[in-house]
Coordinates of C-alpha atoms in Angstrom, one line a residue:
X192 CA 0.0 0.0 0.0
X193 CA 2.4 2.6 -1.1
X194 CA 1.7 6.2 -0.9
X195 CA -1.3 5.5 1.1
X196 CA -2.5 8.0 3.8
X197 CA -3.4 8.1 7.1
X198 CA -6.3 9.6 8.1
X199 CA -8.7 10.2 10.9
X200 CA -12.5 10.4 10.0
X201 CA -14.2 12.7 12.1
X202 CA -17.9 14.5 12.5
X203 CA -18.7 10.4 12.8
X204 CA -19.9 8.2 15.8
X205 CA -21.4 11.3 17.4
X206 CA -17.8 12.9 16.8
X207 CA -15.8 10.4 18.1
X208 CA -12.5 9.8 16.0
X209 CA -12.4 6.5 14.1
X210 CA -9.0 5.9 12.9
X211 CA -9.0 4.7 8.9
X212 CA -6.5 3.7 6.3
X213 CA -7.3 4.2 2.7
X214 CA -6.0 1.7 0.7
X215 CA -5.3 2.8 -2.7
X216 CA -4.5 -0.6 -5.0
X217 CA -7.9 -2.0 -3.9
X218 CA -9.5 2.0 -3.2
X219 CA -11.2 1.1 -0.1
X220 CA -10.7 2.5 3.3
X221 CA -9.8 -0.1 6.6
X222 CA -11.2 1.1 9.9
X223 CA -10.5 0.6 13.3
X224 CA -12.4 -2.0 14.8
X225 CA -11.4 -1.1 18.6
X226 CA -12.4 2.5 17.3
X227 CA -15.5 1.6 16.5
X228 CA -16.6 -0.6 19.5
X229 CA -15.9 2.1 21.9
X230 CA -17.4 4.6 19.7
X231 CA -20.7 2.1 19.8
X232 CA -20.3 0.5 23.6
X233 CA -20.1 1.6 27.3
X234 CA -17.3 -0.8 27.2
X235 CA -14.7 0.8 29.4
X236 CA -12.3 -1.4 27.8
X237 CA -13.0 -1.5 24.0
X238 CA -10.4 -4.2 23.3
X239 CA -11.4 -7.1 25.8
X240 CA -15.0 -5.7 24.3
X241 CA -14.0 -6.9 21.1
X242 CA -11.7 -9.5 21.9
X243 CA -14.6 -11.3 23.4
X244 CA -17.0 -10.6 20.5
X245 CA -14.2 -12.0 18.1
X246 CA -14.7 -15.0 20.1
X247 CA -18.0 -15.5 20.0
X248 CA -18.2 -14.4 16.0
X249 CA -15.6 -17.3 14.8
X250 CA -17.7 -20.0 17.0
X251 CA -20.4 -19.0 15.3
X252 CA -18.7 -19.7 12.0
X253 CA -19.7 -16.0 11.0
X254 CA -17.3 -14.9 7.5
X255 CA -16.8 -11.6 9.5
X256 CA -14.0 -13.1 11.4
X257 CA -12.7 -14.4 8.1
X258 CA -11.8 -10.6 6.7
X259 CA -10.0 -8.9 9.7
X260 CA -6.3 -7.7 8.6
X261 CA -3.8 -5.9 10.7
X262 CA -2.7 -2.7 10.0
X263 CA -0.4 -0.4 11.8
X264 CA -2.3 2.6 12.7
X265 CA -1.2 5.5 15.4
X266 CA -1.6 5.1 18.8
X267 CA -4.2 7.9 19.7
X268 CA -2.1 7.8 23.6
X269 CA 1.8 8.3 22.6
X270 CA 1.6 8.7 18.3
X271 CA 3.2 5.3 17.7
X272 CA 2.1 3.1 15.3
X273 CA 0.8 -0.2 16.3
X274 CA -1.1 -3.3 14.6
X275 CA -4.3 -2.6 14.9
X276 CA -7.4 -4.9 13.9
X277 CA -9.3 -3.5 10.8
X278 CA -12.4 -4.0 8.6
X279 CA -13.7 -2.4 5.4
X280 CA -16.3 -0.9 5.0
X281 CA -18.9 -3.8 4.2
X282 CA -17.1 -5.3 7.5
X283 CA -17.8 -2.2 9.6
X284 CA -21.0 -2.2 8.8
X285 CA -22.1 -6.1 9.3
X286 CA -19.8 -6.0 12.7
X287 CA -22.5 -2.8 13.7
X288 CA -25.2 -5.4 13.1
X289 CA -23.3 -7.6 15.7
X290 CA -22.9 -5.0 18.8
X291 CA -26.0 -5.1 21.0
X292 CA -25.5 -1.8 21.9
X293 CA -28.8 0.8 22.1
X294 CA -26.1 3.1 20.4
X295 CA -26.1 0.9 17.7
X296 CA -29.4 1.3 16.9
X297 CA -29.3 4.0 14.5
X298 CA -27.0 2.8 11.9
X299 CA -29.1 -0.7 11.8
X300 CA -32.1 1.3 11.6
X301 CA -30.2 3.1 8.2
X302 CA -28.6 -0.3 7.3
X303 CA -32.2 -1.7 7.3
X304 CA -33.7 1.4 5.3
X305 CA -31.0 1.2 2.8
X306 CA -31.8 -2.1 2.4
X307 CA -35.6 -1.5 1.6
X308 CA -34.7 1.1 -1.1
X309 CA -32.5 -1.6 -2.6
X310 CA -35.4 -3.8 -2.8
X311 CA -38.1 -1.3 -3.7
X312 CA -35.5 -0.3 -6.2
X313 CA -35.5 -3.8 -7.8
X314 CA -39.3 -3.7 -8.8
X315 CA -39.4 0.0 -9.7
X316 CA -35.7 0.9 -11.8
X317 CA -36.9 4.3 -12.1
X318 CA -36.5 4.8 -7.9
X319 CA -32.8 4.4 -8.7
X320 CA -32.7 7.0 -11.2
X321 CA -34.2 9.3 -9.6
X322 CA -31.9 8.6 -7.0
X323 CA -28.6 9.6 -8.8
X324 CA -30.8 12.5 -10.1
X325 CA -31.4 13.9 -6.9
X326 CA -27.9 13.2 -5.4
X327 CA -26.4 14.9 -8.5
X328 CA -28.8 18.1 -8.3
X329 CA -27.3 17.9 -4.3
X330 CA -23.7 18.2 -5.7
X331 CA -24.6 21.3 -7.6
X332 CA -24.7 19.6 -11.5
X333 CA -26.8 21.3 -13.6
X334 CA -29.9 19.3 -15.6
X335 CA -27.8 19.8 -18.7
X336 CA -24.6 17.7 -17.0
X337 CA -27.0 14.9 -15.5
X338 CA -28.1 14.5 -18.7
X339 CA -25.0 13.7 -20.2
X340 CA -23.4 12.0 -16.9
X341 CA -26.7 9.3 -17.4
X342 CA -25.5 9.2 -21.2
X343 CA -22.1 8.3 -20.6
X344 CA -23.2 5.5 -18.1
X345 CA -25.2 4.1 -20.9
X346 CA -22.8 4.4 -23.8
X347 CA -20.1 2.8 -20.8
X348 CA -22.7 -0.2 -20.4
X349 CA -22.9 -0.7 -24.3
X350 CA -19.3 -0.9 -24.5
X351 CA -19.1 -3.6 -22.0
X352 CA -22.3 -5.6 -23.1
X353 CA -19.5 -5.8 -26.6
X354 CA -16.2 -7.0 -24.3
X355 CA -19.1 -9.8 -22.8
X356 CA -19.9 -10.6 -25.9
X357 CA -15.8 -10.9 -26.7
X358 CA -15.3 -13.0 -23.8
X359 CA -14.4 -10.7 -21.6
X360 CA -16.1 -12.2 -17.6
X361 CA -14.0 -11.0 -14.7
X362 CA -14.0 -7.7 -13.1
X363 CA -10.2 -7.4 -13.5
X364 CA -10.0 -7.8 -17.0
X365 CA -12.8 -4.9 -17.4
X366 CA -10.5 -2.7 -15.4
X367 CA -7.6 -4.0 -17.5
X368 CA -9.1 -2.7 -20.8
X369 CA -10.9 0.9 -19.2
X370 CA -7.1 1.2 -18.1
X371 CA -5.4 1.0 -21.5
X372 CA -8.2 3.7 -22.8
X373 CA -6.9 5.8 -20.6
X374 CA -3.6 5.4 -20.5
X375 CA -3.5 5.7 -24.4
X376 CA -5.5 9.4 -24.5
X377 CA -4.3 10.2 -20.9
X378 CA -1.0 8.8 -20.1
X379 CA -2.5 7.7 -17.1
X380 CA -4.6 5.0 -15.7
X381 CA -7.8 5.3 -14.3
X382 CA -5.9 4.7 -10.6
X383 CA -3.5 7.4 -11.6
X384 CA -5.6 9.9 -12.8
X385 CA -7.3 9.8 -9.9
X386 CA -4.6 10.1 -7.8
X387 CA -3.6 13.0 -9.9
X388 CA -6.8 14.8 -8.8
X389 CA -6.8 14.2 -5.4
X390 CA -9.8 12.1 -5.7
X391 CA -10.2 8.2 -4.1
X392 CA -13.5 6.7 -4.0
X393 CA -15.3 8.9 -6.0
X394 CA -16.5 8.6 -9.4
X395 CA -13.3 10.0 -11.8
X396 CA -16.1 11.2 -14.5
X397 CA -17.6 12.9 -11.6
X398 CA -14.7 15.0 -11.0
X399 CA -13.7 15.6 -15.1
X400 CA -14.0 18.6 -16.7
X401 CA -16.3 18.7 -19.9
X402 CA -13.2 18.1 -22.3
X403 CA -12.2 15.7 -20.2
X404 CA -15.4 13.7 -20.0
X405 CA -15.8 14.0 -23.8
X406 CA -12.3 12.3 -24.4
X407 CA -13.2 9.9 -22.1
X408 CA -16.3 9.1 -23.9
X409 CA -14.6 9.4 -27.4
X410 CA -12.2 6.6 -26.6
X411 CA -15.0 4.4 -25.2
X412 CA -17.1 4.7 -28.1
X413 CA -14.3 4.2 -30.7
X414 CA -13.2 1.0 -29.0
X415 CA -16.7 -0.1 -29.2
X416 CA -17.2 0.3 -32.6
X417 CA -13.9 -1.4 -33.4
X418 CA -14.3 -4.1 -31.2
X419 CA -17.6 -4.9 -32.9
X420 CA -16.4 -4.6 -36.5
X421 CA -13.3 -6.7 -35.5
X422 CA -14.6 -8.9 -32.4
X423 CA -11.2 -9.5 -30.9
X424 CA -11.9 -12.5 -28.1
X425 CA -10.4 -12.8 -25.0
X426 CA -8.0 -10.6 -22.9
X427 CA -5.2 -10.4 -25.6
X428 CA -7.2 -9.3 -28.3
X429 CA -9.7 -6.9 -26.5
X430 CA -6.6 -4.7 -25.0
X431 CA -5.1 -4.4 -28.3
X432 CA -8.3 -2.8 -29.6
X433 CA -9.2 -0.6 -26.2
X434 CA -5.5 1.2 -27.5
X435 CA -6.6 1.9 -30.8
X436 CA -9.5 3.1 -29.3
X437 CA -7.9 5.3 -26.7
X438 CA -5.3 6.4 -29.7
X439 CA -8.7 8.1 -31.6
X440 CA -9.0 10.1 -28.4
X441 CA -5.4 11.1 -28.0
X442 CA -5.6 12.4 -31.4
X443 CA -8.4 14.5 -30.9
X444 CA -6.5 15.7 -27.5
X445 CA -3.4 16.4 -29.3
X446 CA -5.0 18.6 -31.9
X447 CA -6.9 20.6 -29.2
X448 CA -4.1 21.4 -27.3
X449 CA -1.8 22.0 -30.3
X450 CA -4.9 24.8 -30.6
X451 CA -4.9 26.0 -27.2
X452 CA -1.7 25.7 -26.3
X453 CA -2.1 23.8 -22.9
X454 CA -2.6 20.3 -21.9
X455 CA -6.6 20.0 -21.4
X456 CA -5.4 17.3 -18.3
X457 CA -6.8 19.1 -14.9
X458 CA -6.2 19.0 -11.2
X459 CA -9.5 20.5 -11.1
X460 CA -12.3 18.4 -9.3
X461 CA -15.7 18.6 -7.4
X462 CA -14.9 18.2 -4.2
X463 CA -15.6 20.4 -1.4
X464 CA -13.3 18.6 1.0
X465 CA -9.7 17.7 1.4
X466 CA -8.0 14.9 2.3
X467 CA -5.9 14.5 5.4
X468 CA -2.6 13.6 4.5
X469 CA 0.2 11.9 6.9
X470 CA 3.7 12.7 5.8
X471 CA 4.5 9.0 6.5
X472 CA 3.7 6.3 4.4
X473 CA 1.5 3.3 5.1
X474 CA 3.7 -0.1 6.1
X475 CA 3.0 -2.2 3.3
X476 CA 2.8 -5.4 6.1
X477 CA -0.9 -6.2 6.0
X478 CA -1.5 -9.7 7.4
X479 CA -5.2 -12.0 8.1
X480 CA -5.2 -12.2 11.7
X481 CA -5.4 -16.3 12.3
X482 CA -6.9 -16.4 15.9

């Protein structure tokens, strides 16, 4: 986990600090479980707290146990760092279901309302839309930039539906090819340019400018139509078209900024929050704890 930062999530837990770890290969965050057990608990010691919980959640055969990893986080007491038991953030959120703590009681009660809208979502799609609409509008995108956000997501799907049809099946290998579009028009990959915005979890499209976005989409749709004029199958093939693909867009970059006079590749993004950063890096040592 190179490069990774340290940071402490705050304005959470009724304010209490929850140490976290953002992991940037797999772009999730790891969170203190001690952290959260004391946030959640009377316990005046959170770590017997959870040490008997762990107990009682590998007797009961429960996966939980399964995806704790130890990673060195800083001592809140003296600053040092220390190896800490830590959960993602599906993990948080099913150990919450496990404390029977009246504090608790909140975030099941959301865990169980989110769960609803899921469902309700599943018979009426149009729930869901109007979801991202509204969550968009929140953000401060205008109607006109929805509308060409909900596009995109459709021309993305379209272009996939073509790699299934080319043999493409594993998450990995979709991330492979969206990679080498970008890397061909950006010099980057998806990982990369975000990290060149200062951006993690969120949506890289979300934080694009307009030419950006468009470049974006150019590549996607060119590979598209090559892939189904030449249906490549399998990994090999499909990459070799996602560069031609990206290549269209970097030609159409290249031109533009021949034009302007500047590279059309921005820092900018929609955030209206910053990141905490550590000055020391993350120890890469991150182990399955096997009690």
């Amino acid at each position: 986990m190179d490069n990774n930062k340290l940071d402490t999530i705050t304005n959470l837990f009724e304010g209490k600090e929850i140490r976290s770890i953002w992991d940037s290969e797999k772009e999730e965050y790891f969170f203190s479980v001690v952290d959260v057990i004391s946030a959640l608990t009377d316990s005046n010691i959170p770590r017997n707290y959870w040490s008997d919980l762990k107990r009682k959640l590998k007797n009961e055969g429960s996966q939980l146990h399964e995806n704790i990893v130890q990673l060195k986080m800083k001592s809140q007491k003296d600053g040092k760092n220390y190896l800490t038991d830590a959960l993602d953030t599906k993990g948080i959120l099913r150990l919450i279901e496990s404390i029977p703590s009246p504090n608790a009681e909140p975030f099941k009660t959301w865990l169980a309302q989110m769960g609803k809208e899921r469902i309700d979502e599943v018979f009426d799609p149009e729930l869901a839309v109007n979801r991202a609409i509204d969550y968009y509008r929140n953000q401060g995108y205008n109607d006109k930039w929805i509308e060409a956000r909900l596009k995109g997501i459709l021309d993305r799907k379209k272009l996939t539906d073509v790699w299934k049809e080319n043999g493409i099946k594993q998450n990995y290998e979709y991330a492979i090819l969206t990679n080498e579009i970008y890397q061909s028009w950006s010099g980057m990959k998806a990982s990369e340019y975000k990290d060149y915005k200062n951006i993690r979890k969120e949506s890289l499209r979300d934080n694009m400018t307009d030419i950006e976005v468009a470049l974006t989409d150019l590549g996607e749709i060119a590979t598209r139509e090559l892939a189904k004029e030449h249906r490549p199958y399998g990994l090999k093939a499909n990459r070799e078209v996602a560069k031609m693909g990206g290549h269209a867009a970097k030609v159409a970059r290249d031109d533009l900024e021949k034009n302007l006079g500047k590279s059309v590749i921005s820092k900018e993004n929609a955030l209206n929050y910053k990141y905490i950063e550590d000055k020391k890096l993350i120890e890469d040592k991150k182990n399955k704890k096997k009690k």
